[in-house]
């Protein structure tokens, strides 16, 4: 009964005129950046953070969340029509989506993608509504040792599941932890690594860094070779899947939703991995795996369902444990902190209107996105005809304004350019940015809980092993670190 | 195959790690019973030294996993980064509109845009973005040389 009352309260918050407006803005912007290759959700959320400073925190989070999950809807459009994923999570959709378009079935591919996404996201929101309160109340039992091990496990997950090598992921994670120490020591308050620069007292500005690493870096990479995009010309008819299409892929949508939901809950999991996992599962289960890669509708339905379910469920660790699982969610974490709201198990207790308002807005946002993506698909296709050079220059200008607006200072623009160059080089050498971002965000929490645990236990490191929850989390983290090494040694001596 | 770029990347990580470790020692490390401000960065630095050494070992043997991309035409990124550095230096004094017009022109030129389009976009984008962000959204952008008209 409480659940329905809370959800009704959430709808009362989400259905106010201003929150509906911000939800719609988030959904439209999310779809746009999902459609347009070049600017992903983390950079867009970072760019819009300064705009949210004066907004009501609930409205701010509703809008920023809409951008994140809206991008998953839009990302499939470019995959299907251009063979270029608008979003990394839609890479796998290219395989069969583009083939379907080539076979004259672009409308069906776009249709099943939008409807499958809607079903998956709706199921995932239902999952959050039920699971999040239970997890939040469980997390209230956590002390510093449990939190330390949980953050460590989250970082290990981000490293382990990063698409590049585990070693590079670990290097980026530790680098993020070290850069996170710049500024004031969280316990003693003394300055560290500021080199007398007063602007570094508050640490490296996270918003500016993300704009550089994700926004400018992407543009610099694309400046190397001006691209010629060619939109596949086809009549967009028959957007609603046929009965035969449904017969073929309803189970794929449900499987994709389930896989996406559970992978999304894992810190470091998220939309990209879930879409690949769902595609692999479908191909393995299919009686005709040879159809995959040649325009199988299940190859579009499952990954699109998975990436939408995952993007929605990745709010669970943020809202219940205060642990952001990916770079976009990390930006929403920053938005909450800017508004003086600490995400974590007490969020539900202290700010129920925010917790349930955001969840209710996801139900509404997904209905809006279905409306935006099916009837308006022609509009998004036309938007793709805008040459990349104009998009690139707008992104550069918006990055500059976004960085400047944080403190009205050109120092931040300079830092944004610096991190843009760093991000460009990291991409070139295939160092993943996500573990770095998460480590920077979670570093202060990791350090604080480590110091609290050690001081409380008189410097006894066994405090992490003596407590059952922290011991379990630590074993899981150790398993993730050791698995690649064990695999390597096993493979070496077996061969 | 051994790639010099990866060895340079590994050396950069190693240098950063050593820098943090030395800096942490100066901050004082303390003991587990009483950790000092340098405690966490010291151990972070030590771990990064170990990881960087392992990476360099792999890079030297050409066994680094995670495929590096090749560099394409570097002229474009270099020109835009240099323009951005000048932009940062000049923005407060010259003003947002004029510097952004020049920045936009350079980015468009690098992306092989026709001269008329460069001219139009470089005129419209800075003014439109100034009006949107400064006048509508309340972001204060410097007018510089144009402040007399502001």
Coordinates of C-alpha atoms in Angstrom, one line a residue:
Chain A
X1 CA 0.0 0.0 0.0
X2 CA 2.9 2.3 0.9
X3 CA 4.4 1.6 -2.5
X4 CA 1.3 2.9 -4.4
X5 CA 1.0 5.9 -2.0
X6 CA 4.6 6.8 -2.6
X7 CA 4.3 6.4 -6.3
X8 CA 1.1 8.5 -6.4
X9 CA 3.0 11.1 -4.5
X10 CA 5.8 10.9 -7.1
X11 CA 3.2 11.4 -9.9
X12 CA 1.9 14.4 -8.1
X13 CA 5.4 15.9 -8.2
X14 CA 6.2 14.8 -11.8
X15 CA 2.9 16.0 -13.2
X16 CA 3.3 19.6 -12.2
X17 CA 3.5 21.9 -15.3
X18 CA 7.1 22.8 -14.7
X19 CA 8.3 19.2 -14.2
X20 CA 6.4 18.1 -17.2
X21 CA 8.1 20.8 -19.2
X22 CA 11.6 19.8 -17.9
X23 CA 10.8 16.2 -18.6
X24 CA 9.9 17.0 -22.2
X25 CA 13.0 19.2 -22.6
X26 CA 15.1 16.3 -21.3
X27 CA 13.4 13.8 -23.6
X28 CA 13.8 16.0 -26.7
X29 CA 17.4 16.9 -25.9
X30 CA 18.2 13.3 -25.1
X31 CA 16.7 12.1 -28.4
X32 CA 18.6 14.8 -30.3
X33 CA 22.0 14.0 -28.9
X34 CA 21.3 10.3 -29.3
X35 CA 20.5 10.9 -33.0
X36 CA 23.4 13.2 -33.6
X37 CA 26.8 11.5 -33.4
X38 CA 29.4 13.7 -31.7
X39 CA 28.0 14.7 -28.3
X40 CA 27.1 12.0 -25.8
X41 CA 24.9 12.2 -22.6
X42 CA 27.8 12.8 -20.2
X43 CA 29.0 15.9 -22.1
X44 CA 25.5 17.2 -22.6
X45 CA 24.6 16.8 -19.0
X46 CA 27.8 18.5 -18.0
X47 CA 27.0 21.3 -20.4
X48 CA 23.6 21.8 -18.9
X49 CA 24.7 21.5 -15.3
X50 CA 25.3 25.3 -14.9
X51 CA 21.8 25.9 -16.2
X52 CA 20.4 23.8 -13.4
X53 CA 22.1 25.7 -10.6
X54 CA 19.1 28.0 -10.2
X55 CA 16.5 25.3 -10.8
X56 CA 14.5 23.3 -8.3
X57 CA 16.6 20.1 -7.6
X58 CA 13.7 17.8 -8.6
X59 CA 13.2 19.5 -11.9
X60 CA 16.9 19.5 -12.5
X61 CA 17.3 15.8 -12.0
X62 CA 14.1 15.1 -14.0
X63 CA 15.6 17.0 -17.0
X64 CA 19.1 15.5 -16.7
X65 CA 17.7 12.0 -16.3
X66 CA 15.5 12.5 -19.4
X67 CA 18.6 13.4 -21.4
X68 CA 20.3 10.2 -20.3
X69 CA 17.6 7.7 -21.0
X70 CA 16.3 9.7 -24.0
X71 CA 19.7 9.3 -25.7
X72 CA 19.2 5.6 -25.8
X73 CA 16.0 6.0 -27.9
X74 CA 17.7 8.4 -30.3
X75 CA 20.9 6.4 -30.7
X76 CA 19.3 3.7 -32.7
X77 CA 18.1 6.0 -35.5
X78 CA 21.6 6.7 -36.8
X79 CA 22.6 3.0 -36.3
X80 CA 19.7 1.9 -38.5
X81 CA 19.8 4.6 -41.2
X82 CA 23.5 5.5 -41.3
X83 CA 25.3 2.5 -39.9
X84 CA 26.9 5.0 -37.5
X85 CA 25.8 4.6 -33.8
X86 CA 24.6 7.9 -32.4
X87 CA 25.4 6.4 -29.0
X88 CA 28.0 3.8 -28.0
X89 CA 25.2 1.7 -26.6
X90 CA 23.7 1.5 -30.1
X91 CA 26.8 0.1 -31.8
X92 CA 25.4 -3.4 -32.0
X93 CA 22.1 -2.2 -33.5
X94 CA 24.1 -1.3 -36.6
X95 CA 24.7 -5.0 -37.4
X96 CA 21.1 -5.9 -38.1
X97 CA 19.3 -2.5 -38.1
X98 CA 21.3 -1.2 -41.1
X99 CA 20.8 -4.4 -43.0
X100 CA 17.1 -4.2 -42.3
X101 CA 17.2 -0.7 -43.8
X102 CA 19.1 -1.9 -46.8
X103 CA 16.4 -4.6 -47.2
X104 CA 13.7 -2.0 -47.4
X105 CA 12.6 -2.5 -43.7
X106 CA 14.0 0.7 -42.1
X107 CA 10.5 1.6 -40.8
X108 CA 10.1 -1.8 -39.1
X109 CA 13.6 -1.5 -37.6
X110 CA 12.9 2.0 -36.2
X111 CA 9.5 0.9 -35.0
X112 CA 10.6 -2.2 -33.1
X113 CA 13.5 -0.2 -31.7
X114 CA 11.2 2.5 -30.3
X115 CA 8.5 0.2 -29.1
X116 CA 11.0 -2.4 -27.7
X117 CA 12.8 0.5 -25.9
X118 CA 9.5 1.7 -24.5
X119 CA 8.5 -1.7 -23.2
X120 CA 12.0 -2.3 -21.7
X121 CA 12.3 1.1 -20.1
X122 CA 8.8 0.8 -18.6
X123 CA 9.6 -2.7 -17.1
X124 CA 12.8 -1.3 -15.8
X125 CA 11.1 1.7 -14.1
X126 CA 8.7 -0.8 -12.5
X127 CA 11.8 -2.8 -11.3
X128 CA 13.3 0.4 -9.8
X129 CA 10.0 1.2 -8.0
X130 CA 10.0 -2.2 -6.3
X131 CA 13.7 -2.9 -5.8
X132 CA 15.1 0.5 -4.9
X133 CA 13.3 1.1 -1.6
X134 CA 14.3 -2.4 -0.4
X135 CA 17.9 -1.9 -1.3
X136 CA 18.0 1.6 0.3
X137 CA 16.7 0.2 3.6
X138 CA 19.3 -2.6 3.5
X139 CA 22.0 -0.1 2.8
X140 CA 21.1 1.8 6.1
X141 CA 23.0 -1.0 7.9
X142 CA 26.2 -0.1 6.1
X143 CA 29.1 1.5 8.1
X144 CA 32.4 2.9 6.8
X145 CA 34.0 -0.5 6.2
X146 CA 31.0 -1.7 4.1
X147 CA 31.0 1.6 2.2
X148 CA 34.7 1.3 1.5
X149 CA 34.3 -2.2 0.1
X150 CA 31.2 -1.2 -1.9
X151 CA 33.0 1.7 -3.5
X152 CA 36.0 -0.5 -4.2
X153 CA 33.8 -3.1 -5.8
X154 CA 32.1 -0.4 -7.9
X155 CA 35.4 0.8 -9.2
X156 CA 36.6 -2.8 -9.9
X157 CA 33.4 -3.4 -11.8
X158 CA 33.9 -0.3 -13.9
X159 CA 37.5 -1.4 -14.6
X160 CA 36.5 -5.0 -15.3
X161 CA 33.6 -4.2 -17.6
X162 CA 35.4 -1.4 -19.4
X163 CA 35.6 -2.2 -23.1
X164 CA 39.4 -1.8 -23.3
X165 CA 42.1 -3.7 -21.4
X166 CA 41.7 -4.3 -17.6
X167 CA 45.2 -3.0 -17.0
X168 CA 44.5 0.3 -18.8
X169 CA 41.2 0.5 -16.9
X170 CA 43.0 0.0 -13.6
X171 CA 45.6 2.7 -14.5
X172 CA 42.8 5.1 -15.4
X173 CA 40.9 4.3 -12.2
X174 CA 44.0 4.9 -9.9
X175 CA 44.8 8.1 -11.9
X176 CA 41.2 9.3 -11.2
X177 CA 41.7 8.5 -7.4
X178 CA 44.9 10.5 -7.4
X179 CA 43.5 13.5 -9.2
X180 CA 40.5 13.3 -6.8
X181 CA 42.9 14.0 -4.0
X182 CA 43.8 17.5 -5.4
X183 CA 42.3 20.1 -3.1
X184 CA 41.4 19.8 0.5
X185 CA 42.0 16.7 2.5
X186 CA 38.5 15.4 3.5
X187 CA 39.5 14.6 7.1
X188 CA 42.1 17.2 8.2
X189 CA 41.1 20.0 5.7
X190 CA 44.7 20.7 4.7
X191 CA 45.6 21.5 1.1
X192 CA 47.1 18.8 -1.1
X193 CA 48.7 19.1 -4.6
X194 CA 47.4 22.6 -5.1
X195 CA 50.9 24.1 -5.8
X196 CA 49.7 27.4 -4.4
X197 CA 47.0 27.8 -7.1
X198 CA 43.9 29.0 -5.2
X199 CA 41.6 27.7 -7.9
X200 CA 42.7 24.2 -7.2
X201 CA 41.6 24.4 -3.5
X202 CA 38.2 23.0 -4.4
X203 CA 39.9 20.3 -6.6
X204 CA 39.7 19.9 -10.3
X205 CA 36.2 21.0 -11.5
X206 CA 34.4 17.9 -12.5
X207 CA 32.0 19.6 -14.9
X208 CA 34.8 21.3 -16.8
X209 CA 36.7 18.1 -17.0
X210 CA 33.8 16.0 -18.4
X211 CA 33.1 18.7 -21.1
X212 CA 36.7 18.4 -22.2
X213 CA 37.1 14.6 -21.9
X214 CA 33.8 13.8 -23.6
X215 CA 32.8 16.9 -25.6
X216 CA 35.9 18.6 -27.0
X217 CA 37.9 15.4 -27.3
X218 CA 35.2 13.9 -29.6
X219 CA 35.4 16.9 -31.9
X220 CA 39.2 16.8 -32.0
X221 CA 39.1 13.2 -33.0
X222 CA 36.7 14.0 -35.8
X223 CA 38.8 16.9 -37.0
X224 CA 41.4 14.5 -38.2
X225 CA 39.3 13.4 -41.1
X226 CA 36.2 15.4 -42.1
X227 CA 33.6 12.8 -42.6
X228 CA 31.1 12.4 -45.3
X229 CA 27.9 11.0 -43.9
X230 CA 25.5 9.5 -46.3
X231 CA 21.9 8.9 -45.1
X232 CA 20.4 5.8 -46.5
X233 CA 17.6 6.9 -48.6
X234 CA 14.5 4.9 -48.1
X235 CA 10.8 5.4 -47.6
X236 CA 10.0 5.3 -43.9
X237 CA 6.8 3.3 -44.1
X238 CA 5.3 0.7 -41.9
X239 CA 6.8 1.9 -38.6
X240 CA 4.5 -0.4 -36.6
X241 CA 5.9 -3.9 -36.6
X242 CA 3.8 -6.6 -38.3
X243 CA 2.2 -9.6 -36.4
X244 CA 5.0 -11.8 -37.8
X245 CA 7.6 -9.3 -36.5
X246 CA 6.1 -9.5 -33.1
X247 CA 5.9 -13.2 -33.1
X248 CA 9.6 -13.3 -33.9
X249 CA 10.8 -10.8 -31.3
X250 CA 8.5 -10.4 -28.3
X251 CA 10.6 -12.9 -26.4
X252 CA 13.8 -11.0 -27.5
X253 CA 12.4 -7.8 -26.1
X254 CA 11.6 -9.4 -22.7
X255 CA 15.0 -11.2 -22.6
X256 CA 16.8 -7.9 -23.5
X257 CA 14.8 -6.1 -20.9
X258 CA 15.8 -8.6 -18.2
X259 CA 19.5 -8.7 -19.2
X260 CA 19.6 -4.9 -19.4
X261 CA 18.0 -4.4 -16.1
X262 CA 20.4 -6.6 -14.1
X263 CA 23.6 -5.4 -16.0
X264 CA 22.5 -1.8 -15.5
X265 CA 22.3 -2.3 -11.7
X266 CA 26.0 -3.2 -11.6
X267 CA 28.3 -0.3 -11.1
X268 CA 30.2 0.1 -14.4
X269 CA 27.7 -2.1 -16.2
X270 CA 25.3 0.1 -18.1
X271 CA 23.9 0.3 -21.5
X272 CA 26.9 -0.6 -23.8
X273 CA 27.7 -4.0 -22.2
X274 CA 24.0 -4.9 -21.8
X275 CA 23.3 -4.4 -25.5
X276 CA 26.2 -6.6 -26.6
X277 CA 25.2 -9.2 -24.0
X278 CA 21.6 -9.2 -25.2
X279 CA 22.7 -9.6 -28.8
X280 CA 25.0 -12.5 -28.0
X281 CA 22.2 -14.3 -26.1
X282 CA 19.7 -13.8 -28.9
X283 CA 22.2 -15.2 -31.4
X284 CA 23.0 -18.2 -29.3
X285 CA 19.3 -19.0 -28.6
X286 CA 18.3 -18.5 -32.2
X287 CA 17.5 -21.6 -34.3
X288 CA 18.9 -19.7 -37.3
X289 CA 21.9 -17.8 -36.0
X290 CA 23.0 -17.2 -39.6
X291 CA 20.2 -14.6 -39.9
X292 CA 22.0 -12.4 -37.4
X293 CA 24.1 -9.7 -39.2
X294 CA 21.8 -10.0 -42.2
X295 CA 18.8 -8.1 -40.9
X296 CA 17.3 -10.2 -38.1
X297 CA 14.7 -8.1 -36.3
X298 CA 15.6 -9.8 -33.0
X299 CA 19.1 -8.4 -33.5
X300 CA 17.5 -4.9 -33.2
X301 CA 14.9 -5.6 -30.6
X302 CA 17.0 -7.3 -28.0
X303 CA 20.0 -4.8 -27.8
X304 CA 17.7 -1.8 -28.0
X305 CA 15.5 -3.2 -25.2
X306 CA 18.6 -4.0 -23.2
X307 CA 20.3 -0.6 -23.5
X308 CA 17.1 1.2 -22.4
X309 CA 16.4 -1.1 -19.5
X310 CA 20.1 -0.7 -18.4
X311 CA 20.1 3.1 -18.6
X312 CA 17.0 3.2 -16.4
X313 CA 18.2 0.6 -13.8
X314 CA 21.6 2.3 -13.5
X315 CA 19.8 4.8 -11.4
X316 CA 19.3 2.2 -8.6
X317 CA 22.9 2.3 -7.2
X318 CA 22.8 6.1 -7.4
X319 CA 19.5 6.5 -5.6
X320 CA 19.9 3.8 -3.0
X321 CA 23.7 3.5 -2.3
X322 CA 25.0 6.9 -3.6
X323 CA 27.3 5.1 -6.0
X324 CA 27.1 6.3 -9.6
X325 CA 27.7 3.4 -12.0
X326 CA 28.7 5.3 -15.2
X327 CA 29.8 8.8 -16.4
X328 CA 26.3 10.1 -17.1
X329 CA 24.9 9.0 -13.8
X330 CA 28.0 10.5 -12.2
X331 CA 27.0 13.9 -13.6
X332 CA 23.6 13.5 -12.1
X333 CA 25.3 12.7 -8.8
X334 CA 27.3 16.0 -9.1
X335 CA 24.0 17.8 -9.9
X336 CA 22.5 16.5 -6.7
X337 CA 25.6 17.4 -4.6
X338 CA 25.5 20.9 -6.1
X339 CA 22.0 21.3 -4.7
X340 CA 23.1 20.0 -1.3
X341 CA 21.5 16.6 -1.7
X342 CA 23.6 13.6 -0.8
X343 CA 22.5 10.6 -2.9
X344 CA 22.4 7.4 -0.8
X345 CA 20.2 5.2 1.4
X346 CA 18.9 8.3 3.3
X347 CA 17.7 10.0 0.1
X348 CA 14.4 8.1 0.1
X349 CA 13.9 9.0 3.8
X350 CA 15.0 12.7 3.5
X351 CA 13.8 13.6 0.0
X352 CA 10.9 11.3 -0.9
X353 CA 9.5 13.8 -3.3
X354 CA 12.7 13.8 -5.2
X355 CA 13.1 10.0 -5.2
X356 CA 9.5 9.2 -6.2
X357 CA 9.2 12.3 -8.4
X358 CA 12.1 11.2 -10.5
X359 CA 10.9 7.6 -10.8
X360 CA 7.4 8.8 -11.8
X361 CA 8.9 11.2 -14.3
X362 CA 10.6 8.2 -15.9
X363 CA 7.2 6.6 -16.6
X364 CA 6.0 9.9 -18.1
X365 CA 9.3 10.4 -20.0
X366 CA 9.1 7.1 -21.7
X367 CA 5.6 7.8 -22.9
X368 CA 6.9 11.1 -24.3
X369 CA 9.8 9.4 -25.9
X370 CA 7.6 6.9 -27.7
X371 CA 5.7 9.8 -29.1
X372 CA 8.8 11.6 -30.1
X373 CA 10.5 8.7 -31.7
X374 CA 7.8 7.1 -33.7
X375 CA 5.6 9.9 -35.3
X376 CA 8.5 12.3 -35.4
X377 CA 11.1 10.0 -36.9
X378 CA 11.1 11.9 -40.1
X379 CA 12.1 15.1 -38.2
X380 CA 15.1 13.3 -36.6
X381 CA 16.1 12.0 -40.0
X382 CA 16.0 15.5 -41.5
X383 CA 18.1 16.7 -38.5
X384 CA 20.8 14.2 -39.6
X385 CA 21.1 16.0 -42.9
X386 CA 22.7 19.0 -41.1
X387 CA 26.4 18.7 -42.1
X388 CA 28.7 17.6 -39.3
X389 CA 30.8 20.7 -39.6
X390 CA 28.0 22.9 -38.3
X391 CA 27.3 20.5 -35.4
X392 CA 31.0 20.5 -34.5
X393 CA 31.3 24.2 -34.3
X394 CA 28.2 24.5 -32.2
X395 CA 29.5 21.8 -29.8
X396 CA 32.9 23.7 -29.5
X397 CA 31.1 27.0 -28.7
X398 CA 28.7 25.3 -26.3
X399 CA 31.6 23.6 -24.5
X400 CA 33.4 27.0 -24.2
X401 CA 30.2 28.7 -22.8
X402 CA 29.5 25.8 -20.5
X403 CA 33.1 25.8 -19.0
X404 CA 33.1 29.6 -18.7
X405 CA 29.7 29.7 -17.0
X406 CA 30.8 27.4 -14.1
X407 CA 32.8 30.3 -12.4
X408 CA 32.6 33.0 -15.0
X409 CA 36.3 32.4 -15.6
X410 CA 38.6 31.7 -18.6
X411 CA 40.7 29.5 -16.3
X412 CA 37.9 26.9 -16.6
X413 CA 37.8 27.3 -20.4
X414 CA 41.6 26.6 -20.3
X415 CA 41.1 23.5 -18.1
X416 CA 38.4 22.3 -20.5
X417 CA 40.8 22.7 -23.4
X418 CA 43.5 20.8 -21.4
X419 CA 41.2 17.9 -20.6
X420 CA 40.0 18.0 -24.2
X421 CA 43.6 17.3 -25.4
X422 CA 44.0 14.7 -22.6
X423 CA 40.8 13.0 -23.7
X424 CA 41.9 13.0 -27.3
X425 CA 45.2 11.3 -26.5
X426 CA 43.5 8.8 -24.2
X427 CA 41.1 7.8 -27.0
X428 CA 44.0 7.4 -29.3
X429 CA 45.8 5.0 -26.9
X430 CA 42.5 3.3 -26.0
X431 CA 42.5 4.2 -22.3
X432 CA 38.9 4.1 -21.1
X433 CA 37.5 7.3 -19.6
X434 CA 34.7 5.8 -17.5
X435 CA 36.8 4.3 -14.7
X436 CA 38.7 7.6 -14.4
X437 CA 35.5 9.7 -14.0
X438 CA 34.0 7.3 -11.5
X439 CA 37.2 7.1 -9.5
X440 CA 37.4 10.9 -9.4
X441 CA 33.8 11.1 -8.1
X442 CA 34.2 8.2 -5.7
X443 CA 37.8 8.8 -4.6
X444 CA 36.9 11.2 -1.7
X445 CA 34.3 8.7 -0.4
X446 CA 36.8 5.9 -0.7
X447 CA 39.5 7.8 1.2
X448 CA 37.1 9.0 3.9
X449 CA 35.6 5.6 4.6
X450 CA 39.1 4.0 4.6
X451 CA 40.4 6.5 7.1
X452 CA 37.2 6.2 9.3
X453 CA 37.4 2.4 9.2
X454 CA 41.1 2.4 10.2
X455 CA 40.8 4.9 12.9
X456 CA 37.8 3.2 14.4
X457 CA 39.5 -0.2 14.4
X458 CA 42.8 1.1 15.7
X459 CA 44.5 0.6 12.3
X460 CA 43.3 -3.0 11.9
X461 CA 42.9 -3.9 8.3
X462 CA 41.0 -7.1 9.3
X463 CA 38.0 -4.9 10.1
X464 CA 37.1 -5.3 6.4
X465 CA 37.2 -9.0 6.7
X466 CA 35.6 -9.4 10.1
X467 CA 32.3 -7.9 9.0
X468 CA 30.2 -10.2 6.8
X469 CA 28.9 -7.6 4.3
X470 CA 32.2 -5.9 3.8
X471 CA 34.0 -9.3 3.5
X472 CA 31.5 -10.4 0.8
X473 CA 32.0 -7.2 -1.1
X474 CA 35.8 -7.5 -0.8
X475 CA 35.9 -11.1 -2.0
X476 CA 33.8 -10.0 -5.0
X477 CA 36.2 -7.1 -5.7
X478 CA 39.2 -9.4 -5.3
X479 CA 37.6 -11.9 -7.7
X480 CA 37.3 -9.2 -10.3
X481 CA 40.9 -8.1 -9.9
X482 CA 42.3 -11.7 -10.0
X483 CA 40.1 -13.2 -12.8
X484 CA 42.1 -11.6 -15.7
X485 CA 45.4 -12.5 -14.1
X486 CA 44.3 -16.1 -13.4
X487 CA 42.9 -16.4 -17.0
X488 CA 46.2 -15.2 -18.4
X489 CA 48.3 -17.6 -16.3
X490 CA 45.9 -20.5 -17.0
X491 CA 46.0 -19.9 -20.7
X492 CA 49.8 -19.6 -20.7
X493 CA 50.5 -22.9 -18.9
X494 CA 47.7 -24.8 -20.6
X495 CA 49.0 -24.0 -24.1
Chain B
X1 CA 54.4 -5.0 -32.4
X2 CA 56.1 -2.4 -30.2
X3 CA 54.5 1.1 -30.4
X4 CA 56.6 4.1 -29.3
X5 CA 53.4 6.0 -28.5
X6 CA 52.4 3.4 -25.9
X7 CA 55.8 3.6 -24.3
X8 CA 55.5 7.4 -24.1
X9 CA 52.0 7.0 -22.6
X10 CA 53.4 4.5 -20.0
X11 CA 56.2 6.9 -19.1
X12 CA 53.7 9.7 -18.6
X13 CA 51.6 7.6 -16.2
X14 CA 54.9 6.6 -14.4
X15 CA 55.9 10.2 -14.1
X16 CA 52.5 11.3 -12.7
X17 CA 52.6 8.3 -10.2
X18 CA 56.1 9.2 -9.0
X19 CA 55.0 12.9 -8.7
X20 CA 52.0 12.0 -6.5
X21 CA 54.1 9.5 -4.4
X22 CA 56.8 12.1 -3.7
X23 CA 54.2 14.8 -3.0
X24 CA 52.4 12.5 -0.6
X25 CA 55.6 11.8 1.4
X26 CA 56.1 15.5 1.8
X27 CA 52.5 15.8 3.1
X28 CA 53.2 13.1 5.6
X29 CA 51.8 9.6 5.3
X30 CA 51.2 8.7 9.0
X31 CA 50.2 5.2 10.1
X32 CA 47.1 3.1 9.7
X33 CA 46.1 4.0 13.3
X34 CA 46.5 7.7 12.4
X35 CA 46.5 8.3 8.7
X36 CA 47.8 11.7 7.6
X37 CA 46.9 13.7 4.4
X38 CA 49.5 11.9 2.4
X39 CA 48.3 8.3 3.3
X40 CA 45.8 7.8 0.5
X41 CA 47.7 9.5 -2.3
X42 CA 50.9 7.7 -1.3
X43 CA 49.4 4.2 -1.6
X44 CA 47.6 5.3 -4.8
X45 CA 50.9 6.5 -6.2
X46 CA 52.6 3.3 -5.3
X47 CA 49.9 1.2 -7.0
X48 CA 50.0 3.4 -10.1
X49 CA 53.8 3.0 -10.2
X50 CA 53.4 -0.8 -10.2
X51 CA 50.7 -0.7 -12.9
X52 CA 52.7 1.7 -15.1
X53 CA 55.7 -0.5 -14.8
X54 CA 53.6 -3.5 -15.8
X55 CA 52.2 -1.5 -18.7
X56 CA 55.7 -0.4 -19.9
X57 CA 56.8 -4.0 -19.7
X58 CA 53.9 -5.1 -21.9
X59 CA 54.4 -2.2 -24.3
X60 CA 58.1 -3.0 -24.6
X61 CA 57.2 -6.5 -25.6
X62 CA 54.4 -5.3 -27.9
X63 CA 51.8 -7.1 -25.9
X64 CA 49.5 -4.2 -24.8
X65 CA 45.8 -5.1 -25.1
X66 CA 43.1 -2.6 -26.1
X67 CA 43.7 -1.5 -29.6
X68 CA 45.3 2.0 -30.0
X69 CA 44.0 4.1 -32.9
X70 CA 46.3 5.5 -35.5
X71 CA 46.7 9.3 -35.8
X72 CA 45.0 10.7 -38.9
X73 CA 45.7 14.2 -40.3
X74 CA 47.0 16.0 -37.2
X75 CA 46.8 19.5 -38.7
X76 CA 43.1 20.0 -37.8
X77 CA 43.3 19.2 -34.1
X78 CA 46.6 21.0 -33.7
X79 CA 45.2 24.2 -35.3
X80 CA 42.0 24.1 -33.3
X81 CA 43.8 23.5 -30.0
X82 CA 46.3 26.4 -30.7
X83 CA 43.3 28.6 -31.6
X84 CA 41.5 27.6 -28.4
X85 CA 44.7 28.6 -26.4
X86 CA 44.7 32.0 -28.0
X87 CA 40.9 32.2 -27.4
X88 CA 41.4 31.6 -23.7
X89 CA 44.1 34.3 -23.5
X90 CA 42.0 36.9 -25.5
X91 CA 38.4 36.2 -24.4
X92 CA 38.2 38.5 -21.4
X93 CA 39.9 41.4 -23.1
X94 CA 38.6 41.2 -26.7
X95 CA 35.2 39.8 -25.7
X96 CA 33.1 36.7 -26.3
X97 CA 31.5 37.7 -29.6
X98 CA 34.6 38.6 -31.5
X99 CA 36.8 35.8 -30.2
X100 CA 34.1 33.2 -30.8
X101 CA 33.6 34.5 -34.4
X102 CA 37.3 33.9 -35.1
X103 CA 37.2 30.5 -33.3
X104 CA 34.1 29.4 -35.3
X105 CA 35.8 30.5 -38.6
X106 CA 38.9 28.4 -37.8
X107 CA 36.9 25.3 -36.9
X108 CA 34.8 25.6 -40.0
X109 CA 37.9 26.2 -42.2
X110 CA 39.5 23.0 -40.8
X111 CA 36.3 21.1 -41.6
X112 CA 36.6 22.3 -45.2
X113 CA 33.6 24.6 -45.3
X114 CA 32.8 27.0 -48.1
X115 CA 33.9 30.6 -47.5
X116 CA 30.4 32.1 -47.6
X117 CA 29.1 29.5 -45.1
X118 CA 32.1 30.3 -42.8
X119 CA 31.3 34.0 -43.0
X120 CA 27.6 33.5 -42.2
X121 CA 28.0 31.0 -39.4
X122 CA 30.9 33.0 -37.8
X123 CA 28.6 36.0 -37.8
X124 CA 25.4 34.4 -36.7
X125 CA 26.6 31.8 -34.1
X126 CA 28.5 34.1 -31.7
X127 CA 25.7 36.7 -31.7
X128 CA 22.9 34.1 -31.3
X129 CA 24.7 32.2 -28.6
X130 CA 25.5 35.4 -26.8
X131 CA 21.9 36.5 -26.8
X132 CA 20.7 33.0 -25.8
X133 CA 23.1 32.4 -22.9
X134 CA 23.8 35.9 -21.7
X135 CA 20.5 37.6 -22.1
X136 CA 18.1 34.7 -21.8
X137 CA 19.8 32.1 -19.5
X138 CA 21.7 34.6 -17.3
X139 CA 25.3 33.4 -18.1
X140 CA 27.5 36.5 -17.9
X141 CA 29.7 36.5 -21.0
X142 CA 32.4 39.2 -21.4
X143 CA 31.7 41.8 -24.2
X144 CA 35.3 43.2 -24.2
X145 CA 35.8 45.6 -27.1
X146 CA 32.1 45.6 -27.8
X147 CA 31.1 46.7 -24.3
X148 CA 30.4 50.2 -25.6
X149 CA 27.6 48.7 -27.6
X150 CA 26.3 46.4 -24.9

